[in-house]
Amino acid sequence: MFQEIDDNYYVMMENVSAVKLIYENGKYIWLFYTNHPTPLKSKPFDTEEEAKIWFRNLKYDYYRRKE
């Protein structure tokens, strides 16, 4: 299943092996590690809390659709 991680930018969730939250240029960004040489970046968030809520919702949607 593909999941949108930024505007018109999708990642196939079955290929994600790790996810990491980083702080870069004053914004919080999720890195999605796949078999691609460099991690794929999510859209930027202003606060850490906003980023965590977004990811929590992403996980919920993904597992709900798998059932």
Short mmCIF file of N, CA, C and O in Angstrom, two decimals:
data_model
loop_
_atom_site.label_atom_id
_atom_site.label_comp_id
_atom_site.label_asym_id
_atom_site.label_seq_id
_atom_site.Cartn_x
_atom_site.Cartn_y
_atom_site.Cartn_z
N MET A 1 0.82 -1.17 0.00
CA MET A 1 0.00 0.00 0.00
C MET A 1 0.87 1.24 0.00
O MET A 1 1.85 1.31 0.72
N PHE A 2 0.51 2.19 -0.82
CA PHE A 2 1.23 3.46 -0.88
C PHE A 2 0.63 4.44 0.11
O PHE A 2 -0.59 4.51 0.27
N GLN A 3 1.48 5.21 0.75
CA GLN A 3 1.04 6.22 1.70
C GLN A 3 1.67 7.56 1.31
O GLN A 3 2.86 7.62 1.05
N GLU A 4 0.86 8.60 1.30
CA GLU A 4 1.36 9.93 0.97
C GLU A 4 2.13 10.49 2.17
O GLU A 4 1.61 10.57 3.27
N ILE A 5 3.39 10.86 1.95
CA ILE A 5 4.20 11.42 3.03
C ILE A 5 4.48 12.90 2.80
O ILE A 5 5.01 13.57 3.69
N ASP A 6 4.17 13.40 1.65
CA ASP A 6 4.24 14.82 1.33
C ASP A 6 3.27 15.04 0.18
O ASP A 6 2.76 14.07 -0.38
N ASP A 7 3.02 16.27 -0.19
CA ASP A 7 2.08 16.53 -1.28
C ASP A 7 2.52 15.82 -2.54
O ASP A 7 3.62 16.07 -3.05
N ASN A 8 1.68 14.89 -3.00
CA ASN A 8 1.93 14.10 -4.20
C ASN A 8 3.24 13.32 -4.15
O ASN A 8 3.89 13.10 -5.17
N TYR A 9 3.65 12.88 -2.96
CA TYR A 9 4.88 12.11 -2.78
C TYR A 9 4.53 10.90 -1.91
O TYR A 9 4.13 11.05 -0.76
N TYR A 10 4.65 9.72 -2.48
CA TYR A 10 4.18 8.49 -1.83
C TYR A 10 5.32 7.52 -1.58
O TYR A 10 6.30 7.49 -2.32
N VAL A 11 5.16 6.71 -0.54
CA VAL A 11 6.11 5.64 -0.24
C VAL A 11 5.29 4.36 -0.08
O VAL A 11 4.18 4.39 0.43
N MET A 12 5.86 3.25 -0.53
CA MET A 12 5.20 1.96 -0.35
C MET A 12 5.55 1.47 1.06
O MET A 12 6.70 1.16 1.35
N MET A 13 4.56 1.43 1.93
CA MET A 13 4.80 1.16 3.33
C MET A 13 5.41 -0.22 3.58
O MET A 13 6.17 -0.39 4.53
N GLU A 14 5.16 -1.20 2.73
CA GLU A 14 5.74 -2.53 2.92
C GLU A 14 7.25 -2.52 2.74
O GLU A 14 7.94 -3.43 3.19
N ASN A 15 7.79 -1.50 2.07
CA ASN A 15 9.23 -1.41 1.82
C ASN A 15 9.97 -0.58 2.88
O ASN A 15 11.18 -0.44 2.80
N VAL A 16 9.26 -0.04 3.84
CA VAL A 16 9.89 0.78 4.88
C VAL A 16 10.48 -0.13 5.95
O VAL A 16 9.79 -0.95 6.53
N SER A 17 11.79 0.03 6.20
CA SER A 17 12.44 -0.81 7.21
C SER A 17 12.68 -0.05 8.51
O SER A 17 12.84 -0.66 9.56
N ALA A 18 12.70 1.28 8.44
CA ALA A 18 12.90 2.09 9.64
C ALA A 18 12.40 3.50 9.37
O ALA A 18 12.32 3.94 8.23
N VAL A 19 12.07 4.20 10.46
CA VAL A 19 11.60 5.57 10.38
C VAL A 19 12.28 6.34 11.51
O VAL A 19 12.44 5.83 12.61
N LYS A 20 12.71 7.57 11.20
CA LYS A 20 13.41 8.37 12.20
C LYS A 20 12.96 9.82 12.10
O LYS A 20 12.85 10.37 11.01
N LEU A 21 12.72 10.44 13.24
CA LEU A 21 12.36 11.85 13.29
C LEU A 21 13.62 12.67 13.50
O LEU A 21 14.40 12.40 14.42
N ILE A 22 13.84 13.65 12.63
CA ILE A 22 15.02 14.51 12.75
C ILE A 22 14.59 15.98 12.79
O ILE A 22 13.47 16.32 12.41
N TYR A 23 15.49 16.83 13.25
CA TYR A 23 15.28 18.27 13.26
C TYR A 23 16.27 18.86 12.27
O TYR A 23 17.48 18.69 12.42
N GLU A 24 15.75 19.52 11.23
CA GLU A 24 16.59 20.02 10.15
C GLU A 24 16.08 21.37 9.67
O GLU A 24 14.90 21.51 9.34
N ASN A 25 16.94 22.35 9.66
CA ASN A 25 16.60 23.70 9.20
C ASN A 25 15.36 24.28 9.90
O ASN A 25 14.49 24.89 9.28
N GLY A 26 15.27 24.06 11.20
CA GLY A 26 14.17 24.61 11.97
C GLY A 26 12.85 23.88 11.84
O GLY A 26 11.82 24.37 12.29
N LYS A 27 12.86 22.70 11.21
CA LYS A 27 11.64 21.91 11.01
C LYS A 27 11.90 20.47 11.43
O LYS A 27 13.03 19.99 11.41
N TYR A 28 10.82 19.78 11.80
CA TYR A 28 10.89 18.35 12.10
C TYR A 28 10.47 17.58 10.86
O TYR A 28 9.49 17.92 10.20
N ILE A 29 11.25 16.55 10.53
CA ILE A 29 11.02 15.76 9.32
C ILE A 29 11.18 14.29 9.67
O ILE A 29 12.13 13.91 10.37
N TRP A 30 10.28 13.47 9.15
CA TRP A 30 10.41 12.02 9.29
C TRP A 30 11.23 11.49 8.13
O TRP A 30 11.01 11.85 6.98
N LEU A 31 12.19 10.62 8.41
CA LEU A 31 12.96 9.94 7.38
C LEU A 31 12.44 8.51 7.29
O LEU A 31 12.32 7.81 8.29
N PHE A 32 12.12 8.08 6.07
CA PHE A 32 11.64 6.73 5.81
C PHE A 32 12.75 5.96 5.10
O PHE A 32 13.12 6.29 3.97
N TYR A 33 13.30 4.96 5.79
CA TYR A 33 14.39 4.17 5.22
C TYR A 33 13.80 2.98 4.46
O TYR A 33 13.03 2.20 5.00
N THR A 34 14.19 2.87 3.20
CA THR A 34 13.78 1.77 2.33
C THR A 34 15.03 1.22 1.67
O THR A 34 16.14 1.51 2.11
N ASN A 35 14.86 0.47 0.59
CA ASN A 35 16.04 -0.03 -0.14
C ASN A 35 16.64 1.06 -1.04
O ASN A 35 17.65 0.84 -1.68
N HIS A 36 16.04 2.23 -1.07
CA HIS A 36 16.58 3.37 -1.81
C HIS A 36 17.86 3.82 -1.10
O HIS A 36 17.95 3.75 0.12
N PRO A 37 18.88 4.29 -1.83
CA PRO A 37 20.16 4.65 -1.20
C PRO A 37 20.06 5.74 -0.13
O PRO A 37 20.83 5.75 0.82
N THR A 38 19.14 6.67 -0.29
CA THR A 38 18.97 7.72 0.71
C THR A 38 17.55 7.65 1.27
O THR A 38 16.63 7.24 0.57
N PRO A 39 17.37 8.04 2.52
CA PRO A 39 16.02 7.98 3.10
C PRO A 39 15.08 8.97 2.41
O PRO A 39 15.50 10.03 1.94
N LEU A 40 13.80 8.62 2.38
CA LEU A 40 12.78 9.50 1.82
C LEU A 40 12.27 10.40 2.94
O LEU A 40 12.07 9.95 4.06
N LYS A 41 12.08 11.68 2.63
CA LYS A 41 11.69 12.65 3.65
C LYS A 41 10.20 12.94 3.59
O LYS A 41 9.62 13.05 2.52
N SER A 42 9.61 13.09 4.78
CA SER A 42 8.21 13.49 4.87
C SER A 42 8.11 15.00 4.70
O SER A 42 9.13 15.69 4.61
N LYS A 43 6.90 15.48 4.74
CA LYS A 43 6.70 16.93 4.74
C LYS A 43 7.25 17.47 6.05
O LYS A 43 7.32 16.75 7.05
N PRO A 44 7.65 18.73 6.08
CA PRO A 44 8.20 19.32 7.31
C PRO A 44 7.09 19.74 8.28
O PRO A 44 5.99 20.10 7.86
N PHE A 45 7.40 19.69 9.57
CA PHE A 45 6.48 20.08 10.62
C PHE A 45 7.13 21.15 11.49
O PHE A 45 8.34 21.12 11.72
N ASP A 46 6.32 22.07 11.99
CA ASP A 46 6.84 23.15 12.81
C ASP A 46 7.21 22.69 14.22
O ASP A 46 8.16 23.20 14.81
N THR A 47 6.46 21.74 14.76
CA THR A 47 6.73 21.28 16.13
C THR A 47 6.91 19.77 16.16
O THR A 47 6.40 19.05 15.29
N GLU A 48 7.61 19.31 17.18
CA GLU A 48 7.81 17.87 17.34
C GLU A 48 6.49 17.18 17.61
O GLU A 48 6.23 16.09 17.10
N GLU A 49 5.63 17.81 18.41
CA GLU A 49 4.33 17.22 18.74
C GLU A 49 3.49 17.03 17.48
O GLU A 49 2.85 15.99 17.29
N GLU A 50 3.49 18.03 16.61
CA GLU A 50 2.74 17.94 15.34
C GLU A 50 3.25 16.78 14.49
O GLU A 50 2.48 16.02 13.92
N ALA A 51 4.58 16.61 14.45
CA ALA A 51 5.18 15.52 13.68
C ALA A 51 4.78 14.16 14.26
O ALA A 51 4.46 13.23 13.51
N LYS A 52 4.79 14.04 15.58
CA LYS A 52 4.45 12.77 16.22
C LYS A 52 2.98 12.41 16.01
O LYS A 52 2.65 11.25 15.79
N ILE A 53 2.12 13.41 16.09
CA ILE A 53 0.69 13.15 15.86
C ILE A 53 0.46 12.71 14.42
O ILE A 53 -0.29 11.77 14.16
N TRP A 54 1.13 13.36 13.48
CA TRP A 54 0.99 12.99 12.06
C TRP A 54 1.41 11.53 11.86
O TRP A 54 0.72 10.77 11.19
N PHE A 55 2.54 11.14 12.46
CA PHE A 55 3.03 9.78 12.27
C PHE A 55 2.11 8.77 12.96
O PHE A 55 1.86 7.70 12.42
N ARG A 56 1.61 9.11 14.12
CA ARG A 56 0.67 8.23 14.82
C ARG A 56 -0.56 7.99 13.94
O ARG A 56 -1.04 6.86 13.83
N ASN A 57 -1.07 9.02 13.31
CA ASN A 57 -2.22 8.88 12.41
C ASN A 57 -1.86 8.07 11.17
O ASN A 57 -2.67 7.28 10.69
N LEU A 58 -0.66 8.24 10.67
CA LEU A 58 -0.20 7.48 9.51
C LEU A 58 -0.17 5.99 9.85
O LEU A 58 -0.65 5.16 9.09
N LYS A 59 0.38 5.64 11.01
CA LYS A 59 0.42 4.24 11.44
C LYS A 59 -0.99 3.68 11.62
O LYS A 59 -1.26 2.56 11.22
N TYR A 60 -1.86 4.45 12.22
CA TYR A 60 -3.24 4.00 12.44
C TYR A 60 -3.92 3.71 11.10
O TYR A 60 -4.54 2.66 10.94
N ASP A 61 -3.81 4.64 10.15
CA ASP A 61 -4.42 4.44 8.83
C ASP A 61 -3.85 3.21 8.13
O ASP A 61 -4.58 2.43 7.52
N TYR A 62 -2.54 3.02 8.22
CA TYR A 62 -1.90 1.89 7.55
C TYR A 62 -2.40 0.57 8.11
O TYR A 62 -2.81 -0.33 7.37
N TYR A 63 -2.39 0.42 9.43
CA TYR A 63 -2.81 -0.86 10.03
C TYR A 63 -4.31 -1.07 9.89
O TYR A 63 -4.75 -2.20 9.76
N ARG A 64 -5.09 -0.02 9.90
CA ARG A 64 -6.53 -0.16 9.72
C ARG A 64 -6.85 -0.67 8.31
O ARG A 64 -7.72 -1.50 8.12
N ARG A 65 -6.12 -0.21 7.32
CA ARG A 65 -6.36 -0.64 5.93
C ARG A 65 -5.89 -2.06 5.68
O ARG A 65 -6.37 -2.71 4.77
N LYS A 66 -4.94 -2.54 6.45
CA LYS A 66 -4.44 -3.90 6.27
C LYS A 66 -5.45 -4.94 6.71
O LYS A 66 -5.38 -6.08 6.27
N GLU A 67 -6.34 -4.60 7.61
CA GLU A 67 -7.29 -5.58 8.14
C GLU A 67 -8.37 -5.92 7.16
O GLU A 67 -8.74 -5.36 6.28
#
